Amino acid sequence: MDIEHRKGMNEMAEEEKEPAVDSQLMMTYLNTYPGDKEFQALPNSPLAAIENAVPKEDALFNMNISDCDLYYAFLADVVKEHPMDLEKEEEIFARQRDVAKAMWEADMDYFRIIRCLTYMPLNIGTSDRYTDAVIAVASTINPILTLPEVQQAKPINQLAYNSSTHDIYHAYLKAVLQRNLSQRLRDADKEVVKLLHRAELPASTIRHCLMDNSLEFMMPAPTGDAVTDYQQEMAVINRLKTLLQEAYQEIEPQHPLSMLDINPLDEDHVIYQKMQTAIRQMKGQHERGDSFQYWEKSIRIMQETLNRFNAFQNLSKTVTILTVGVARAAKECEVQMPPELEQLQKQLQILNQQTDRRKQDWMTLRETADRVVKISTQLVGELREKRAKNPLLQLVEVQHAKPLIQVLQEPKPVPKDLYFASLRQIARGNPGILPDQADLLVAKQLRAAKLSDDVCLMALRASPCFRQLDSSQRMAAARSVLDTVDEPPEHRREEGNHR
């Protein structure tokens, strides 16, 4: 496909769906591929390179060290604490995030971090190594941190009472992103709003901080058409209004799930039945909706119901059900199983068998219930954190996607199933990556599975990034992603110069 034709399709997709600012910056790095000649070959034995790497501290003091040697010095330091199986790509990718973060914390230049990560031990072509390195770094360290306004921002404690909204916004944005390097700009802006509210700034000042300074809310250049300009301006204002509403809603104290529908005078069996009914009514959400929210709500219902029981049997049954729920939630949402859980389940089993000692065991059961409530509360916190840090896991299609290997083994895989199975696998290995960043990895994964152009395109059409496009525009956008993966980076750079 010629460059001019691809350029037209790219522009058509971009006119309809502007990518996030973070992703635009990532594409800037992606399109500055310096060429194959700039990179050495990978070491013949990455394992030997890790074992023979110089200490990280010595590497940082050597101004002439190569990117490859500097990379393996950091990788060797990382794998001491997090061993890595070189046969498993997902483990290799997971360690790249640790390396990138360690390099950033050592004040290394962003572009040099990318160059270093091109030496990750994967047997792929140089241009693919560069693409993977850019995606790994951009999903670990938001490229917003490389902008001059952010780099030069003052620490918050150096702001004066009469500081400009420019200085206030960038000081807080830098602080928020340094606390969570992979956070996307939109989520960081919400944190900025919360912090400024806590600092007792007026709502009007907070609004101006974002409206005048955040790249998320920069007004587009005038087109000369009054109607179009007005529509674009209103779209930005409405986006800001939505973000402010979401931020202020999260500032409000979280009220516990109400159990007022349970009459205090209800007998135990009625309380138990109402709990079961409430959880059963959420079956659809568990099967097709947001699994994280389902488990959080279910666990809270069980926790609050525990306090209503007067009989050993119902309390024991509910505590047992709660332990099962915690185990299933941890497994389904792929978070670490609480280590104490197995011991508590065994203890409950013993208590349930001692039917003749229930009066004596009531206090023991109560103590066990309290411990189960504590670990289930900790699990809910972990579920929230994992969901917040990984935008892909907020997509219900990703949460319920089948394993990719299972979909590929089907005689005629459904394209949408292929896409979300691939996206789920990428989400597991690249926490923090955005959908439009992940689409490049999806395309590479589908290509690696030796699928035809038609199947790859139909799968990529399911991308959440293209939901606002019509059918022909989705196909053009999908083709653009596939061509970006297929064509040499030099063509991408040449194309960028024509725009």
CSV table of C-alpha atoms in Angstrom, one decimal, residues 282-441:
chain,number,residue,atom,x,y,z
A,282,MET,CA,-26.2,-9.6,40.7
A,283,LYS,CA,-25.6,-12.8,38.7
A,284,GLY,CA,-25.8,-10.9,35.4
A,285,GLN,CA,-23.1,-8.5,36.5
A,286,HIS,CA,-20.8,-11.4,37.5
A,287,GLU,CA,-21.3,-13.1,34.2
A,288,ARG,CA,-21.3,-10.1,31.8
A,289,GLY,CA,-20.5,-7.0,33.8
A,290,ASP,CA,-17.6,-5.5,35.8
A,291,SER,CA,-16.2,-8.4,37.8
A,292,PHE,CA,-14.2,-6.1,40.1
A,293,GLN,CA,-17.3,-4.2,41.1
A,294,TYR,CA,-19.3,-7.4,41.5
A,295,TRP,CA,-16.8,-8.9,44.0
A,296,GLU,CA,-16.4,-5.7,45.9
A,297,LYS,CA,-20.2,-5.3,46.3
A,298,SER,CA,-20.8,-9.0,47.1
A,299,ILE,CA,-18.0,-9.0,49.8
A,300,ARG,CA,-19.4,-5.9,51.4
A,301,ILE,CA,-22.9,-7.4,51.5
A,302,MET,CA,-21.6,-10.5,53.3
A,303,GLN,CA,-19.4,-8.4,55.6
A,304,GLU,CA,-22.3,-6.3,56.8
A,305,THR,CA,-24.7,-9.3,57.1
A,306,LEU,CA,-22.3,-11.0,59.5
A,307,ASN,CA,-23.0,-8.4,62.1
A,308,ARG,CA,-26.8,-9.2,62.1
A,309,PHE,CA,-26.6,-12.9,63.1
A,310,ASN,CA,-27.4,-14.3,66.5
A,311,ALA,CA,-27.2,-18.1,65.7
A,312,PHE,CA,-24.0,-20.0,65.3
A,313,GLN,CA,-25.1,-21.9,62.2
A,314,ASN,CA,-26.0,-18.9,60.0
A,315,LEU,CA,-22.9,-17.0,61.1
A,316,SER,CA,-20.7,-20.0,60.4
A,317,LYS,CA,-22.3,-20.6,56.9
A,318,THR,CA,-21.9,-16.9,55.9
A,319,VAL,CA,-18.2,-16.7,57.1
A,320,THR,CA,-17.6,-19.9,55.1
A,321,ILE,CA,-19.3,-18.4,52.0
A,322,LEU,CA,-17.2,-15.2,52.4
A,323,THR,CA,-13.9,-17.2,52.4
A,324,VAL,CA,-15.1,-18.9,49.2
A,325,GLY,CA,-15.9,-15.5,47.7
A,326,VAL,CA,-12.5,-14.1,48.6
A,327,ALA,CA,-10.8,-17.1,47.0
A,328,ARG,CA,-12.9,-16.9,43.8
A,329,ALA,CA,-12.4,-13.1,43.6
A,330,ALA,CA,-8.6,-13.4,43.9
A,331,LYS,CA,-8.5,-16.2,41.3
A,332,GLU,CA,-10.9,-14.5,38.8
A,333,CYS,CA,-9.3,-11.1,39.1
A,334,GLU,CA,-5.8,-12.6,39.2
A,335,VAL,CA,-4.6,-11.1,42.4
A,336,GLN,CA,-2.5,-12.9,45.1
A,337,MET,CA,-4.6,-15.2,47.3
A,338,PRO,CA,-4.4,-14.0,50.9
A,339,PRO,CA,-1.9,-16.4,52.6
A,340,GLU,CA,-4.0,-16.7,55.8
A,341,LEU,CA,-7.2,-17.8,53.9
A,342,GLU,CA,-6.4,-21.5,53.8
A,343,GLN,CA,-5.7,-21.7,57.5
A,344,LEU,CA,-9.0,-19.9,58.3
A,345,GLN,CA,-11.0,-22.3,56.0
A,346,LYS,CA,-9.5,-25.3,57.9
A,347,GLN,CA,-10.4,-23.6,61.2
A,348,LEU,CA,-14.0,-23.1,60.1
A,349,GLN,CA,-14.3,-26.7,59.0
A,350,ILE,CA,-13.3,-27.8,62.5
A,351,LEU,CA,-15.7,-25.4,64.2
A,352,ASN,CA,-18.6,-26.6,62.0
A,353,GLN,CA,-18.0,-30.2,63.0
A,354,GLN,CA,-18.1,-29.5,66.7
A,355,THR,CA,-21.9,-29.3,66.9
A,356,ASP,CA,-22.0,-30.1,70.6
A,357,ARG,CA,-19.7,-27.2,71.6
A,358,ARG,CA,-21.3,-24.3,69.8
A,359,LYS,CA,-21.8,-22.1,72.8
A,360,GLN,CA,-18.2,-22.4,73.8
A,361,ASP,CA,-17.1,-21.9,70.2
A,362,TRP,CA,-19.2,-18.8,69.6
A,363,MET,CA,-16.3,-16.4,70.6
A,364,THR,CA,-13.8,-18.4,68.5
A,365,LEU,CA,-16.2,-18.2,65.5
A,366,ARG,CA,-16.6,-14.4,66.1
A,367,GLU,CA,-12.8,-14.0,66.1
A,368,THR,CA,-12.5,-16.0,62.9
A,369,ALA,CA,-15.2,-13.9,61.3
A,370,ASP,CA,-13.4,-10.7,62.2
A,371,ARG,CA,-10.2,-12.1,60.6
A,372,VAL,CA,-12.0,-13.1,57.5
A,373,VAL,CA,-13.6,-9.6,57.3
A,374,LYS,CA,-10.1,-8.1,57.6
A,375,ILE,CA,-8.5,-10.1,54.8
A,376,SER,CA,-11.6,-9.6,52.6
A,377,THR,CA,-11.3,-5.8,53.1
A,378,GLN,CA,-7.6,-6.0,52.2
A,379,LEU,CA,-8.6,-7.9,49.0
A,380,VAL,CA,-11.2,-5.3,48.0
A,381,GLY,CA,-8.4,-2.7,48.3
A,382,GLU,CA,-6.1,-4.8,46.1
A,383,LEU,CA,-8.9,-5.2,43.5
A,384,ARG,CA,-9.5,-1.4,43.4
A,385,GLU,CA,-5.8,-0.7,43.0
A,386,LYS,CA,-5.4,-3.3,40.2
A,387,ARG,CA,-8.4,-2.0,38.3
A,388,ALA,CA,-7.3,1.7,38.8
A,389,LYS,CA,-3.8,1.0,37.6
A,390,ASN,CA,-4.8,-1.0,34.5
A,391,PRO,CA,-7.2,0.8,32.1
A,392,LEU,CA,-7.6,-2.4,30.0
A,393,LEU,CA,-9.0,-4.3,33.0
A,394,GLN,CA,-11.8,-1.7,33.3
A,395,LEU,CA,-13.2,-3.1,30.0
A,396,VAL,CA,-15.7,-5.8,30.8
A,397,GLU,CA,-14.8,-7.5,27.5
A,398,VAL,CA,-11.3,-7.9,28.7
A,399,GLN,CA,-12.4,-9.2,32.1
A,400,HIS,CA,-14.5,-12.0,30.5
A,401,ALA,CA,-12.2,-12.8,27.5
A,402,LYS,CA,-11.2,-16.4,27.0
A,403,PRO,CA,-7.4,-17.3,27.0
A,404,LEU,CA,-5.9,-16.4,23.6
A,405,ILE,CA,-4.6,-19.9,23.0
A,406,GLN,CA,-8.1,-21.3,23.5
A,407,VAL,CA,-9.6,-18.9,20.9
A,408,LEU,CA,-6.8,-19.6,18.4
A,409,GLN,CA,-7.6,-23.4,18.6
A,410,GLU,CA,-11.2,-22.9,17.6
A,411,PRO,CA,-12.0,-23.9,14.0
A,412,LYS,CA,-13.4,-20.4,13.1
A,413,PRO,CA,-12.4,-17.9,15.8
A,414,VAL,CA,-14.8,-15.0,16.2
A,415,PRO,CA,-12.8,-11.9,15.4
A,416,LYS,CA,-14.1,-9.9,18.4
A,417,ASP,CA,-13.1,-12.8,20.7
A,418,LEU,CA,-9.7,-12.9,19.1
A,419,TYR,CA,-9.2,-9.2,19.7
A,420,PHE,CA,-10.2,-9.2,23.4
A,421,ALA,CA,-8.4,-12.5,24.1
A,422,SER,CA,-5.3,-10.9,22.8
A,423,LEU,CA,-6.0,-7.6,24.7
A,424,ARG,CA,-6.4,-9.6,27.9
A,425,GLN,CA,-3.0,-11.3,27.4
A,426,ILE,CA,-1.4,-7.9,26.8
A,427,ALA,CA,-3.1,-6.4,29.8
A,428,ARG,CA,-1.5,-9.1,32.0
A,429,GLY,CA,2.0,-8.5,30.8
A,430,ASN,CA,1.8,-4.7,30.4
A,431,PRO,CA,-0.1,-3.1,33.4
A,432,GLY,CA,-0.9,0.5,32.8
A,433,ILE,CA,-1.0,0.3,29.0
A,434,LEU,CA,-3.8,2.2,27.2
A,435,PRO,CA,-6.1,0.6,24.6
A,436,ASP,CA,-4.6,2.6,21.7
A,437,GLN,CA,-1.1,1.7,22.8
A,438,ALA,CA,-2.1,-1.9,23.2
A,439,ASP,CA,-3.6,-2.1,19.7
A,440,LEU,CA,-0.1,-2.2,18.2
A,441,LEU,CA,0.8,-5.2,20.4
